[in-house]
Amino acid sequence: MKQLMLGNEGIARGLYEAGVRVVSSYPGTPSTEATEAAAKYPEMRCEWAPNEKVAAEVAAGAAIAGARSFCSMKHVGMNVAADPMFTMSYEGVNAGMVMLVADDPGMHSSQNEQDSRHYAQASKLLMLEPADSEECRVFTKTAYELSERFDTPVIIRETTRIAHSRSLVNEEERVELPLREYKKDPGKYVMMPAMAKGRHVIVEQRTLAERAFAETEAFELGLNRVEYNDTRVGVIASGICYQYAKEALGDRASYLKIGTVWPLPDSALKDFASRCETVWVIEELDGFIESRCLELGLEVLGKDKFTLLGEYSQQMIKQVVTGEHSPYVKPGLDIPGRPPALCAGCPHRGLYYALKKIGCYVSGDIGCYTLGALAPLGMIDTCICMGASVSALHGRNRADAANAKNSVAVIGDSTFIHSGITGLVDIAYNRTDSVVIVLDNSITGMTGHQQNPTTGKNIYGEPAPAVSIEGVARAVGIQRVRVVDPYDIKECEDAVREELAADGPSVIISRRPCVLLKHVKHEPPRKVDREKCRSCRQCLKIGCPAISMRDGKAEIDFTQCVGCDVCKQMCRFGAIVD
Amino acid sequence: MAYSIMIVGVGGQGTLLASRLIGDAMVRAGRDVKVSEVHGMSQRGGSVVTYVKYGDRVDSPIVDLGEADLILSFELLEAARWLPYLKTGGKLISNDRRIDPMPVITGAAKYPDGIDAAIRAAGADLTLLDALSLAVAAGSAKAVNVVLVGVAARQTDIPKEVWLESVRETVPPKFLEMNLKAFELGYAYGDK
């Protein structure tokens, strides 16, 4: 029976069937489930790496050692992995190596909307883009064949709606492959100038061969496809945009569906364009395919009519191409927005409220705790990328030493391991009196609870050595290291004030496990004594989604409250009771 | 033409499980199925939407403005928010629960009154129910999602046995009995 799988699960199935042995990734929405699903197949050894650069290097080492390998990342993770990626393009592989990158148009859970297709062109790596979960499986298997045939890592690119949509997937048997023999070959595997010059020649020849493949065999293999219907409208699309266009236009258009996003099949682009009256290139984010069409001198419509921003949809495509749209109604209401919020009982809340009382500058980072930027806490000043909280705080304090008395960095446990440690080394080595707060909730939270090197467990939940955050801080030269309980607002406030006042850099670890973890015991929901409640709204200032005003008094939602008692510390009238 | 269902609610209410349950039942019934989910940041208390589409052939996994045959809403304000996605003549089933979004909690915005009346005035066929009470009756406030799936099941041509099999296969064994009861209560309500 066909199985209903996420695109990411289709990728994992493809890995399994392709005989992959080694998987190393750092979680990142919308890529995470590929590695989580891969870990359910015992034939593959899967790992959460400290960051994407490490993951890509592990995959590279495994591929050179002769095992088919895989690493996955979100689009911004590819920035971190870019260093090994660009040089692995020169070295090539031994056994196949595939990298998955998941872009997030519309930024459901990301800090930018970068289009990772540019990376394929820039690093000169073959890139495939599937359009549903079955293609995720099949393209993944094909990617390993191509990786070994062309001696190159291959990138598979998804977008959120491919990664996080479920569709039907066939299942085939796994092929068990012996390890390929490693042969010492410094000309290929040691990239220093003399060798790299030779390898660059091979890379350019390879790209030509890959383009020839994309123009011919890729059509026979089903990676690329032409569907001729009404030729007055031609659509060139890949991935999810092909699905949107199919739904919007059906048989009223012809399609060139592209799976080989890089190198693009030039001759097929030309041929298709010559057979259709009006040719649209429909692609989310940048005009990547369109640019190639324009280079080839083809007359196409694209980003003149379609936005560079956000996600597309079938109605948008129908509207732009045909001018039609489906009717719809709106309620005559002013509907307030519902931005995401820190969960009821989230340990970050108490710490943030303490920072709010102090009124300090907060150098922020990437994770659930970025939500501390939103009202009513509003306690993050900057958020750039993973790890930047720590190093950017150092820069701020270097710009003006007086800033150090009123500025902190906040960073999660997983993010600290990912790229916070190097920033902390900088603080210790180049010495600013910076205060770094590690929000240790004992899990990688935002991506859906992945283990990390601080949690004491590996991806399988098996016991693993736990990196001590205190130990790392001391080892790099931070002498002032302390731990606070973020459910205790006063303790947090006192600790931060003391460390801001002290000379020398400090690390404060705000430690309490994520309340959504299964092993965390919840207290019974608290109640509001309506007699005692003075309607002062003080309890609402912590921004707990479980507390709201009902009929003039505060009320606690019993379905959400976990009894963390942070709100109790806000009430001066003892109105919040067990 | 695919039949399009939208499941909308507040992150944390269990909309993902509901969409998986419905998707699973459609696969068992032999349809082509696509389910689109949202993971990550918006799951943290934000407005969340998942799509389930089934039929002989499904292309796009998402449901767009004016396309939903059925909207299943876990919260009343979310029903109003996503109403423009309902097809003319489509059906809207909503839990009557109110969960204040953060702008309402902070006092920056007001939770509108008369949402159900406004939805009906816009011409939508609305069924409003207290799914939380049914879930509590089944044994847990967390079973609201399965109650609502039970109500929605009545809108489809899939036999009840298929639905029950999907519940058995989808929910953790520890909570199976409670969820079967929640489904039955929703299914019985959907008959009204």
Coordinates of C-alpha atoms in Angstrom, one line a residue, chain A residues 1-4 6 29 33 108-110 131-132 160-161 164-168 227 240 242-244 246-247 312-316 318 326-343 349 367-368 370-371 375-376 445-449 516 522 537 540 543-550 557-560, chain B residues 1 9-11 20 23-24 27-28 31-47 49 51 53 57-67 75 77-78 80-81 83-88 97-107 109-115 118-119 122-124 132 136 141-142:
Chain A
M1 CA 0.0 0.0 0.0
K2 CA 1.2 3.5 -0.8
Q3 CA 2.0 5.5 2.3
L4 CA 1.0 9.1 3.1
L6 CA 5.7 14.2 4.3
T29 CA 12.5 24.1 9.9
E33 CA 11.9 15.6 9.7
H108 CA 6.8 30.4 8.2
S109 CA 9.7 29.8 10.6
S110 CA 12.7 31.7 9.3
A131 CA 7.4 18.4 -6.6
D132 CA 5.8 15.9 -4.2
T160 CA 8.1 24.3 2.9
R161 CA 5.1 23.1 0.9
H164 CA 5.7 19.7 5.0
S165 CA 3.0 18.3 2.7
R166 CA 2.0 14.7 2.8
S167 CA 1.3 12.8 -0.4
L168 CA 1.3 9.1 -1.5
E227 CA 3.4 18.1 -21.1
I240 CA 5.6 23.3 -5.8
Y242 CA 4.4 23.2 -11.0
Q243 CA 1.6 21.9 -8.7
Y244 CA 0.1 25.3 -8.3
K246 CA -1.3 22.6 -12.8
E247 CA -4.2 23.2 -10.5
Y312 CA 2.6 31.6 -4.4
S313 CA -0.7 29.7 -4.8
Q314 CA -3.0 28.4 -7.4
Q315 CA -5.4 31.4 -7.2
M316 CA -2.5 33.8 -7.6
K318 CA -4.8 31.9 -12.1
S326 CA -12.7 32.3 -7.3
P327 CA -15.3 34.3 -5.4
Y328 CA -15.1 34.5 -1.6
V329 CA -16.8 36.2 1.3
K330 CA -15.4 38.1 4.3
P331 CA -17.1 38.5 7.7
G332 CA -17.7 42.2 8.6
L333 CA -15.4 42.1 11.6
D334 CA -12.2 43.6 12.7
I335 CA -10.2 40.4 13.3
P336 CA -7.2 40.8 15.6
G337 CA -4.0 39.0 14.6
R338 CA -2.7 36.0 16.4
P339 CA 1.1 36.1 16.4
P340 CA 2.9 33.1 18.0
A341 CA 3.7 33.4 21.7
L342 CA 5.8 31.7 24.3
C343 CA 3.8 28.7 25.5
R349 CA 9.1 34.0 30.3
G367 CA 15.0 29.8 18.7
C368 CA 11.6 29.7 20.5
T370 CA 13.1 34.9 19.8
L371 CA 9.4 35.2 20.6
A375 CA 4.6 42.3 23.0
P376 CA 4.1 42.5 25.9
G445 CA 12.8 23.5 21.1
M446 CA 11.5 25.4 18.1
T447 CA 12.2 22.7 15.6
G448 CA 10.2 20.2 17.6
H449 CA 12.3 18.7 20.4
L516 CA 6.3 20.6 26.4
H522 CA 2.8 19.7 35.1
R537 CA -3.9 43.6 34.7
L540 CA -1.1 40.1 31.9
G543 CA 2.3 37.6 28.2
C544 CA 1.1 34.2 29.2
P545 CA -1.4 32.9 26.7
A546 CA -3.3 31.1 29.5
I547 CA -4.3 34.4 31.2
S548 CA -6.9 36.8 29.9
M549 CA -9.6 39.1 31.1
R550 CA -13.1 37.8 31.4
D557 CA -7.5 28.8 31.0
F558 CA -7.4 25.4 32.6
T559 CA -6.6 23.7 29.3
Q560 CA -3.3 25.7 28.9
Chain B
M1 CA -12.1 18.1 -8.6
G9 CA -7.0 26.8 15.1
V10 CA -4.5 27.9 17.6
G11 CA -1.0 26.4 17.8
R20 CA -3.3 13.3 9.9
G23 CA -5.7 12.1 5.6
D24 CA -5.2 8.6 6.9
V27 CA -5.9 6.9 2.0
R28 CA -7.7 3.9 3.5
R31 CA -8.3 8.3 -2.7
D32 CA -5.4 10.4 -3.9
V33 CA -4.6 12.6 -0.9
K34 CA -2.5 15.6 -0.1
V35 CA -2.1 17.1 3.4
S36 CA -0.2 20.3 4.0
E37 CA 1.0 21.1 7.5
V38 CA 2.8 23.9 9.2
H39 CA 5.6 23.2 11.6
G40 CA 7.9 25.5 13.5
M41 CA 7.3 28.9 15.0
S42 CA 3.6 29.4 14.3
Q43 CA 2.9 26.2 16.2
R44 CA 3.7 28.2 19.3
G45 CA 0.3 29.7 20.0
G46 CA -0.1 31.3 16.6
S47 CA -2.9 31.0 14.1
V49 CA -3.9 26.1 9.4
Y51 CA -5.1 21.4 4.5
K53 CA -7.4 17.5 -0.1
R57 CA -6.1 13.4 -8.4
V58 CA -4.7 16.2 -6.3
D59 CA -2.2 18.7 -7.6
S60 CA -1.7 21.6 -5.2
P61 CA -1.5 20.6 -1.5
I62 CA -2.9 23.9 -0.3
V63 CA -6.4 25.4 -0.2
D64 CA -6.8 28.9 -1.5
L65 CA -9.3 31.7 -1.1
G66 CA -12.8 30.5 -2.0
E67 CA -11.8 26.9 -2.4
E75 CA -11.6 28.3 17.8
L77 CA -12.0 33.8 16.0
E78 CA -10.0 31.5 13.7
A80 CA -13.9 34.1 11.1
R81 CA -10.3 34.7 10.1
L83 CA -13.9 32.3 6.3
P84 CA -12.7 33.8 3.0
Y85 CA -11.2 30.4 2.1
L86 CA -14.7 28.8 2.2
K87 CA -16.2 27.9 -1.2
T88 CA -19.6 29.3 -2.0
R97 CA -14.2 28.1 22.3
R98 CA -12.6 31.5 22.7
I99 CA -8.8 31.8 23.1
D100 CA -7.6 35.3 23.3
P101 CA -4.7 36.1 21.0
M102 CA -1.8 38.1 22.5
P103 CA -2.9 41.5 21.1
V104 CA -6.3 41.0 23.0
I105 CA -4.5 39.9 26.2
T106 CA -2.3 43.0 26.2
G107 CA -5.3 45.2 25.5
A109 CA -7.0 44.8 20.3
K110 CA -10.5 43.6 21.1
Y111 CA -11.9 40.1 20.6
P112 CA -14.9 40.8 18.4
D113 CA -18.4 40.1 19.7
G114 CA -21.0 38.3 17.6
I115 CA -18.6 36.3 15.5
A118 CA -21.2 37.8 11.4
I119 CA -20.2 34.5 9.8
A122 CA -21.7 36.5 5.3
G123 CA -23.8 33.6 4.0
A124 CA -21.8 30.7 5.4
L132 CA -14.5 21.0 24.7
V136 CA -14.1 16.4 28.7
A141 CA -9.8 18.3 27.3
K142 CA -7.0 17.3 24.8

